[in-house]
PDB file of N, CA and C in Angstrom:
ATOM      1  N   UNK A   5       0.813  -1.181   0.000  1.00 64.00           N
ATOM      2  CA  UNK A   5       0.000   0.000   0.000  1.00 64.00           C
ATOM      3  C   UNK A   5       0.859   1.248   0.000  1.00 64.00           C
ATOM      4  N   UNK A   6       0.514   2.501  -0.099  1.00 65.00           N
ATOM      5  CA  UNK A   6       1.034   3.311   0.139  1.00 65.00           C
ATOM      6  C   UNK A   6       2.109   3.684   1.032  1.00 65.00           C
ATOM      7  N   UNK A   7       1.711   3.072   2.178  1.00 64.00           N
ATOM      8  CA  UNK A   7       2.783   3.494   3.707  1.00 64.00           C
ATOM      9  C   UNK A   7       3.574   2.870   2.906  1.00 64.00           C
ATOM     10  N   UNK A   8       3.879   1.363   2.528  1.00 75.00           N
ATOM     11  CA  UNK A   8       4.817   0.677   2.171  1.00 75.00           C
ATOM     12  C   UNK A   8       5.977   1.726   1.472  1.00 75.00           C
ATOM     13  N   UNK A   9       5.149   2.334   0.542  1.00 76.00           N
ATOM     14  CA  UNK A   9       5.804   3.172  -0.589  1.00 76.00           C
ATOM     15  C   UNK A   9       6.513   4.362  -0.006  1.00 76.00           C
ATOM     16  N   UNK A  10       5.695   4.967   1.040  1.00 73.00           N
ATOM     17  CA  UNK A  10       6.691   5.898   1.638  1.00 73.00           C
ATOM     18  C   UNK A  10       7.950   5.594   2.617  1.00 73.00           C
ATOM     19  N   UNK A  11       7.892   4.392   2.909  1.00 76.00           N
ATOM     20  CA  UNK A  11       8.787   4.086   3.891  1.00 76.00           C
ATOM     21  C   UNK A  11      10.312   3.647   3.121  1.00 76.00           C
ATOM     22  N   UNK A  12       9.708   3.151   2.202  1.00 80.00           N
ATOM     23  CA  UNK A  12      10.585   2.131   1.326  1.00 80.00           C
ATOM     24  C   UNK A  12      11.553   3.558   0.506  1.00 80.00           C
ATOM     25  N   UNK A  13      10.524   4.776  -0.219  1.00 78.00           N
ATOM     26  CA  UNK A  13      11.139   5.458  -0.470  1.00 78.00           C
ATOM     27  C   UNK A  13      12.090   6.463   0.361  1.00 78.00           C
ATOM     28  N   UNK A  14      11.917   6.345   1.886  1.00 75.00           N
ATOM     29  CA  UNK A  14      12.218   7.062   2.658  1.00 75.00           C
ATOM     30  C   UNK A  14      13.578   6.021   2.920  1.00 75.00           C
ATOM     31  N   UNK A  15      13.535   5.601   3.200  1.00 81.00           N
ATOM     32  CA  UNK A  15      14.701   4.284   3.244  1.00 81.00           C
ATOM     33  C   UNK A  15      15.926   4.521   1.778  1.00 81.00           C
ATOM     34  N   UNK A  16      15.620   4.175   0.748  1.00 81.00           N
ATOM     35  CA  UNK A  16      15.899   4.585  -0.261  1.00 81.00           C
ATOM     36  C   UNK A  16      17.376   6.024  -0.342  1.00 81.00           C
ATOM     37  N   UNK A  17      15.912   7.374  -0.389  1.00 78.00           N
ATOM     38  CA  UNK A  17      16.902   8.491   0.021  1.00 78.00           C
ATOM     39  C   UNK A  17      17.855   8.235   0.902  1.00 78.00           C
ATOM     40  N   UNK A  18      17.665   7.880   2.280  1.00 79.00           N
ATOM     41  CA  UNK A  18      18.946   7.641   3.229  1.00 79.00           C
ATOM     42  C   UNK A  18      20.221   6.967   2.835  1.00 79.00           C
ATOM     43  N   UNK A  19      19.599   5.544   2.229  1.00 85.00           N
ATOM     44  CA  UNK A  19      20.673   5.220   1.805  1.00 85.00           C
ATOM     45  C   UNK A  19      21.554   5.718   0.558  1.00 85.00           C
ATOM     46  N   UNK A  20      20.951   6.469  -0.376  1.00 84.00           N
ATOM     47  CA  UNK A  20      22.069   7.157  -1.604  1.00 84.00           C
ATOM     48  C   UNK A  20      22.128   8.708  -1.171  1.00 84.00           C
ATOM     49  N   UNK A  21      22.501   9.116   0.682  1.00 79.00           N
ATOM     50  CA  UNK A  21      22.827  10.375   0.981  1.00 79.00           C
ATOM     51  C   UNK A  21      21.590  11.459   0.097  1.00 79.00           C
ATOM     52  N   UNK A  22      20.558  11.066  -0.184  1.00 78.00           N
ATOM     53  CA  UNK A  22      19.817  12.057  -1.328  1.00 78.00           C
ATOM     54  C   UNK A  22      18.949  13.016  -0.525  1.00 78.00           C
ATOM     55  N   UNK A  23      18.781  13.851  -0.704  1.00 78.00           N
ATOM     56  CA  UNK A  23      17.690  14.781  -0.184  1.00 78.00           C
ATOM     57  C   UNK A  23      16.472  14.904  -1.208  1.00 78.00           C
ATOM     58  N   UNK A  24      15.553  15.035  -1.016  1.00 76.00           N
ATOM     59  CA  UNK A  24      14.153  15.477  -1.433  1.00 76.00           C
ATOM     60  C   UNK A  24      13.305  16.632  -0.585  1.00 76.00           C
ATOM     61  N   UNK A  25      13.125  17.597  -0.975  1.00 80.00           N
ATOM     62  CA  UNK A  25      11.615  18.747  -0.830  1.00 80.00           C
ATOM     63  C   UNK A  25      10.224  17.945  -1.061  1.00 80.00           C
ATOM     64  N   UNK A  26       9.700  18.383  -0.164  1.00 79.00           N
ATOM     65  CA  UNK A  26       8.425  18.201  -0.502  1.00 79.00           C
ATOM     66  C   UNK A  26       7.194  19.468   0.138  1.00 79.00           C
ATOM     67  N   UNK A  27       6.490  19.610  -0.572  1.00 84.00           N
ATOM     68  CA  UNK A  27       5.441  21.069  -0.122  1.00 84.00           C
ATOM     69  C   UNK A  27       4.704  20.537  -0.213  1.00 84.00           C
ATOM     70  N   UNK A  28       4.058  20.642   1.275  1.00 84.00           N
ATOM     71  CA  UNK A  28       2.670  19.787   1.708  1.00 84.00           C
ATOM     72  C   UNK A  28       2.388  20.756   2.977  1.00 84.00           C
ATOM     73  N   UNK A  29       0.507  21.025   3.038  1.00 83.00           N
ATOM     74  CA  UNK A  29       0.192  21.466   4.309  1.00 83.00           C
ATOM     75  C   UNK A  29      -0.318  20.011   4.927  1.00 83.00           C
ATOM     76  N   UNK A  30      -0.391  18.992   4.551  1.00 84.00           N
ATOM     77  CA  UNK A  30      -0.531  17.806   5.626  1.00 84.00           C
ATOM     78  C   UNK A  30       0.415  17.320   6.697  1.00 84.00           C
ATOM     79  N   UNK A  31       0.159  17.727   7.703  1.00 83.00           N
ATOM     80  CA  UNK A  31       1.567  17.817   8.889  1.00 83.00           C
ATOM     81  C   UNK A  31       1.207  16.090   8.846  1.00 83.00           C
ATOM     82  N   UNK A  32       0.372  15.213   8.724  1.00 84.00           N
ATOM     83  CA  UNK A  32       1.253  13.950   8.748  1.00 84.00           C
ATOM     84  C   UNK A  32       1.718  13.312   7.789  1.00 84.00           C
ATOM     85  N   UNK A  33       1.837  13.415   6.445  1.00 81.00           N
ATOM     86  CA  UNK A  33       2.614  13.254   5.858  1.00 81.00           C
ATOM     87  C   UNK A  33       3.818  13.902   5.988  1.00 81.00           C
ATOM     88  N   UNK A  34       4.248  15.076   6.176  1.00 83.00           N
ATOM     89  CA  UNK A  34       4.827  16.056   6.861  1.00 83.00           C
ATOM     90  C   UNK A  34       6.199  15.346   8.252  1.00 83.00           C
ATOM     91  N   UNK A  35       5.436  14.580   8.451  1.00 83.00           N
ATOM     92  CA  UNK A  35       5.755  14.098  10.259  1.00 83.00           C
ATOM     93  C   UNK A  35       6.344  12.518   9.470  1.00 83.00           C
ATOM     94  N   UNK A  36       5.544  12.175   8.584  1.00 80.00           N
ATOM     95  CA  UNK A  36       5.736  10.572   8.443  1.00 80.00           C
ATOM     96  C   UNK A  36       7.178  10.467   7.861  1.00 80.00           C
ATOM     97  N   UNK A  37       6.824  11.462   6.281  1.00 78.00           N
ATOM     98  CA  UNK A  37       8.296  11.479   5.694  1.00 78.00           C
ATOM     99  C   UNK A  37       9.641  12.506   5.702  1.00 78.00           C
ATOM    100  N   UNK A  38       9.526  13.504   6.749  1.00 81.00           N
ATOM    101  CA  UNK A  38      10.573  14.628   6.886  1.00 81.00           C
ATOM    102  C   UNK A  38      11.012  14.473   7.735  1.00 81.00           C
ATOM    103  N   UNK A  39      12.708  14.474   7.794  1.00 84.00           N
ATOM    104  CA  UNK A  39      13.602  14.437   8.369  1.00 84.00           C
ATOM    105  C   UNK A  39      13.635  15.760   9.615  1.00 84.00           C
ATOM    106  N   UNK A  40      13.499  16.637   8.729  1.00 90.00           N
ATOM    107  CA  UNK A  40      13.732  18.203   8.785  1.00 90.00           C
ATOM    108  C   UNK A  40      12.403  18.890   8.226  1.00 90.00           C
ATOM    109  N   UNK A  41      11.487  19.828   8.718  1.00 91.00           N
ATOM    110  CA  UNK A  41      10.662  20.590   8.358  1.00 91.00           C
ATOM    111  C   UNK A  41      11.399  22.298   8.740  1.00 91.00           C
ATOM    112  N   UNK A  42      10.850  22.687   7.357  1.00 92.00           N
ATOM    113  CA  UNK A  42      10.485  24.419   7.365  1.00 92.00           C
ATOM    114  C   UNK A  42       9.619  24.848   7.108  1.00 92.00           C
ATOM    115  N   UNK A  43       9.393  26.088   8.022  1.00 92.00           N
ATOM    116  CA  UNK A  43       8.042  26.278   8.438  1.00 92.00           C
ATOM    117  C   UNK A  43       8.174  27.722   7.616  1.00 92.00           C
ATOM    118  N   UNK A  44       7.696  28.020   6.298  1.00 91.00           N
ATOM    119  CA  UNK A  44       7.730  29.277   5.828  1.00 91.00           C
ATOM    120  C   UNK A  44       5.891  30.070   6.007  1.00 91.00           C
ATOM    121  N   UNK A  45       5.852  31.151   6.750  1.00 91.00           N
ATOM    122  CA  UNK A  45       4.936  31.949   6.995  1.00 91.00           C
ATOM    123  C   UNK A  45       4.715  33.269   5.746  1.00 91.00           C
ATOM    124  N   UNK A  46       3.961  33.852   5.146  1.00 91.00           N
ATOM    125  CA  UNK A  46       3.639  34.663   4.351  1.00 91.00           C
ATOM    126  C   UNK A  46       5.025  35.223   3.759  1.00 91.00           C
ATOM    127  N   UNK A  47       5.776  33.827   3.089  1.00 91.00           N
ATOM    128  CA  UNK A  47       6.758  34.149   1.909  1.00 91.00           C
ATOM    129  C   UNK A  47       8.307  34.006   2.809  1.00 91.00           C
ATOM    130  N   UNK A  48       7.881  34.048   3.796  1.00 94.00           N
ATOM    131  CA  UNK A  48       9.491  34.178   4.713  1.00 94.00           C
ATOM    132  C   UNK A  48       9.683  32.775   5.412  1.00 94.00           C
ATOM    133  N   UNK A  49      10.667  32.496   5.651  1.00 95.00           N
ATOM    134  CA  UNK A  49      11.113  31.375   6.586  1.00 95.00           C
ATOM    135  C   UNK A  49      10.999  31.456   8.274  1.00 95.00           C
ATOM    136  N   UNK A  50      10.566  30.882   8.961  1.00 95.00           N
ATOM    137  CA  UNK A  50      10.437  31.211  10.506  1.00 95.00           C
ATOM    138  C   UNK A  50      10.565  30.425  11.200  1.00 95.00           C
ATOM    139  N   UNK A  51      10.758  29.117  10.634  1.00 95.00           N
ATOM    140  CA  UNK A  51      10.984  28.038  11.597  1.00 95.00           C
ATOM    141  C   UNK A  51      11.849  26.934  10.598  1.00 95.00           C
ATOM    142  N   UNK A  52      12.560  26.350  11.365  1.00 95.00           N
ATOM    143  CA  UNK A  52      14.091  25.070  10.515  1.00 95.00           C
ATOM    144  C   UNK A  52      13.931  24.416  11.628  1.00 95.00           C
ATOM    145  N   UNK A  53      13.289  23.284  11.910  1.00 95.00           N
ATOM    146  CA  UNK A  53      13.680  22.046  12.868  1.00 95.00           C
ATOM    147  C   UNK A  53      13.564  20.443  12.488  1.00 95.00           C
ATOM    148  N   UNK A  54      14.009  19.951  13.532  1.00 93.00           N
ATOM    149  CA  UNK A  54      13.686  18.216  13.366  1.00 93.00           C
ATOM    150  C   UNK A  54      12.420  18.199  13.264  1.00 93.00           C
ATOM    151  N   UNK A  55      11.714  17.009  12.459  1.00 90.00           N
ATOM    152  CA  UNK A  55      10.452  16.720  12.467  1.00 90.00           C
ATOM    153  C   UNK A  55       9.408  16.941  13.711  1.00 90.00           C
ATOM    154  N   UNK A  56      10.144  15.963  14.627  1.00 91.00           N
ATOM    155  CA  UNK A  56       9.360  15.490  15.741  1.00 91.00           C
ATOM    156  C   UNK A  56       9.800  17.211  16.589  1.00 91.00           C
ATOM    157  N   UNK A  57      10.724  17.813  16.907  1.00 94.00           N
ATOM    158  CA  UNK A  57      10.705  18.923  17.638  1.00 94.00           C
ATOM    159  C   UNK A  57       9.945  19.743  17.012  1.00 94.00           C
ATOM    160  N   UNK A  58       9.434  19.953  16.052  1.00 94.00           N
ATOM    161  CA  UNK A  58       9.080  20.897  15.272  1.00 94.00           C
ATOM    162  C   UNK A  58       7.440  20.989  15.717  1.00 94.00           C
ATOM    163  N   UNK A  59       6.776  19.663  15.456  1.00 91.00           N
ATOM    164  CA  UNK A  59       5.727  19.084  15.878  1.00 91.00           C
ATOM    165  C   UNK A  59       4.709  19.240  16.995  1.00 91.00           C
ATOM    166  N   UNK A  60       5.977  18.834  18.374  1.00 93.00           N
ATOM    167  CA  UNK A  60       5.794  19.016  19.872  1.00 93.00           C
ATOM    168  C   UNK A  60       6.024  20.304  20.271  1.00 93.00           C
ATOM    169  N   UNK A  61       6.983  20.629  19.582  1.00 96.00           N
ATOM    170  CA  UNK A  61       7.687  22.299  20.505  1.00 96.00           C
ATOM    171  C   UNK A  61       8.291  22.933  19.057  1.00 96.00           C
ATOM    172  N   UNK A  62       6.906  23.611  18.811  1.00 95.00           N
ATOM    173  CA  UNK A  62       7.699  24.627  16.950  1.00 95.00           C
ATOM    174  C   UNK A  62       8.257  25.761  17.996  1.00 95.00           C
ATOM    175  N   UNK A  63       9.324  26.391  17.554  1.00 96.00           N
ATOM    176  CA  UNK A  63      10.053  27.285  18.368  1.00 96.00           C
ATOM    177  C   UNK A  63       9.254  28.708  17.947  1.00 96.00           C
ATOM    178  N   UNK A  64       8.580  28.981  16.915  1.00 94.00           N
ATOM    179  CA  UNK A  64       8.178  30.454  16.661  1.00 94.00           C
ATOM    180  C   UNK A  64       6.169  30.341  17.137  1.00 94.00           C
ATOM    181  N   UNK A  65       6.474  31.824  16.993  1.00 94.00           N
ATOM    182  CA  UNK A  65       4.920  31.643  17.234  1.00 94.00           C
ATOM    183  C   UNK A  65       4.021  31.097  16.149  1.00 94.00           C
ATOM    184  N   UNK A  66       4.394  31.478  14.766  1.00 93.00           N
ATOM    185  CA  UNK A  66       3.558  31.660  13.614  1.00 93.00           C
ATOM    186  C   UNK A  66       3.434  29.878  13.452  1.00 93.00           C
ATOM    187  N   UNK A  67       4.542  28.938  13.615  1.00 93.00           N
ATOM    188  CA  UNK A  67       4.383  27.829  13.645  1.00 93.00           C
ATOM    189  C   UNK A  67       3.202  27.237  14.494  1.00 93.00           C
ATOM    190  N   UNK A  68       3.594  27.473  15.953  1.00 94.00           N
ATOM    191  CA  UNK A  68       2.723  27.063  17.517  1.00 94.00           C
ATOM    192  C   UNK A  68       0.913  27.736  16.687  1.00 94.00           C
ATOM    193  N   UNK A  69       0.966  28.778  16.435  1.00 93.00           N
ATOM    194  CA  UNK A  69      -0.631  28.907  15.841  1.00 93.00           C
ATOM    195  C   UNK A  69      -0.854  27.985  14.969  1.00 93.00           C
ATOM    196  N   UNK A  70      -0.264  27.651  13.337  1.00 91.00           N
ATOM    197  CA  UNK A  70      -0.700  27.051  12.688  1.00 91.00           C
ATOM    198  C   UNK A  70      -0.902  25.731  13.096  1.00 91.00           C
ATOM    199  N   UNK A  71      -0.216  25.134  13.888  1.00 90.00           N
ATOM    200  CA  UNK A  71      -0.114  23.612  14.723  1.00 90.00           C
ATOM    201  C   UNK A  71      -1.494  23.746  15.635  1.00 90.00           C
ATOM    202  N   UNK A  72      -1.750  24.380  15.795  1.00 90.00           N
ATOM    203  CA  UNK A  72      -3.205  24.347  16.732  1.00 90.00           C
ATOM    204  C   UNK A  72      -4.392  25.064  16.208  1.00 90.00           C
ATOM    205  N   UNK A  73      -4.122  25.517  14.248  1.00 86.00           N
ATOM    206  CA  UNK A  73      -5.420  25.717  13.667  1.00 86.00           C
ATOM    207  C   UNK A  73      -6.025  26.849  13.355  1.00 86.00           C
ATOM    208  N   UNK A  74      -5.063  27.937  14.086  1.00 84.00           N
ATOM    209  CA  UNK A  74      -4.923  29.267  13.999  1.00 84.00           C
ATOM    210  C   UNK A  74      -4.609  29.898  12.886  1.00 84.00           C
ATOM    211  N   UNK A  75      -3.598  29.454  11.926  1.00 74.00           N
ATOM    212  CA  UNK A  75      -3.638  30.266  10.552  1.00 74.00           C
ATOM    213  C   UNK A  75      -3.804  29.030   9.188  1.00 74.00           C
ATOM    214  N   UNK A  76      -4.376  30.262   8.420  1.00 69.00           N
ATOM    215  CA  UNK A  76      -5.230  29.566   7.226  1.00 69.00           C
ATOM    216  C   UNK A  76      -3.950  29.016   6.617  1.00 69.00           C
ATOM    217  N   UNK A  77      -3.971  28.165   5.806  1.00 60.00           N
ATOM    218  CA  UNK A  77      -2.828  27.469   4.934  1.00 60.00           C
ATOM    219  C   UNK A  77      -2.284  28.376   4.098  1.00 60.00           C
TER     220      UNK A  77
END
């Protein structure tokens, strides 16, 4: 199924050192396949963290709102 596909491709990248972007407002896809999330707010950058820190504890505000529903996509 799918998960299969993301895992397998996630596996994949690691092993040939590769990086991939991906632009998604679905924080769990977001969470499932990113190493690293950036959190860009109206054109600017405001947040660079680990997945899972990013998630639990986004360090800016504009992040902490959108994580709890506060700003529009």
């Amino acid at each position: 199924g799918p998960w299969n596909l993301y895992f397998i491709c996630k596996i994949a990248l690691h092993v040939a050192g590769t990086k991939i972007v991906l632009v998604t407002h679905n924080l769990g896809q977001a969470h499932r396949l990113g190493d690293e999330i950036l959190f860009l707010h109206q054109g600017r950058l405001v947040e660079r963290a680990p997945a899972e820190q990013f998630l639990k504890h986004p360090a800016s505000p504009e992040a902490a709102r959108f994580l709890e529903g506060e700003l529009p996509w």
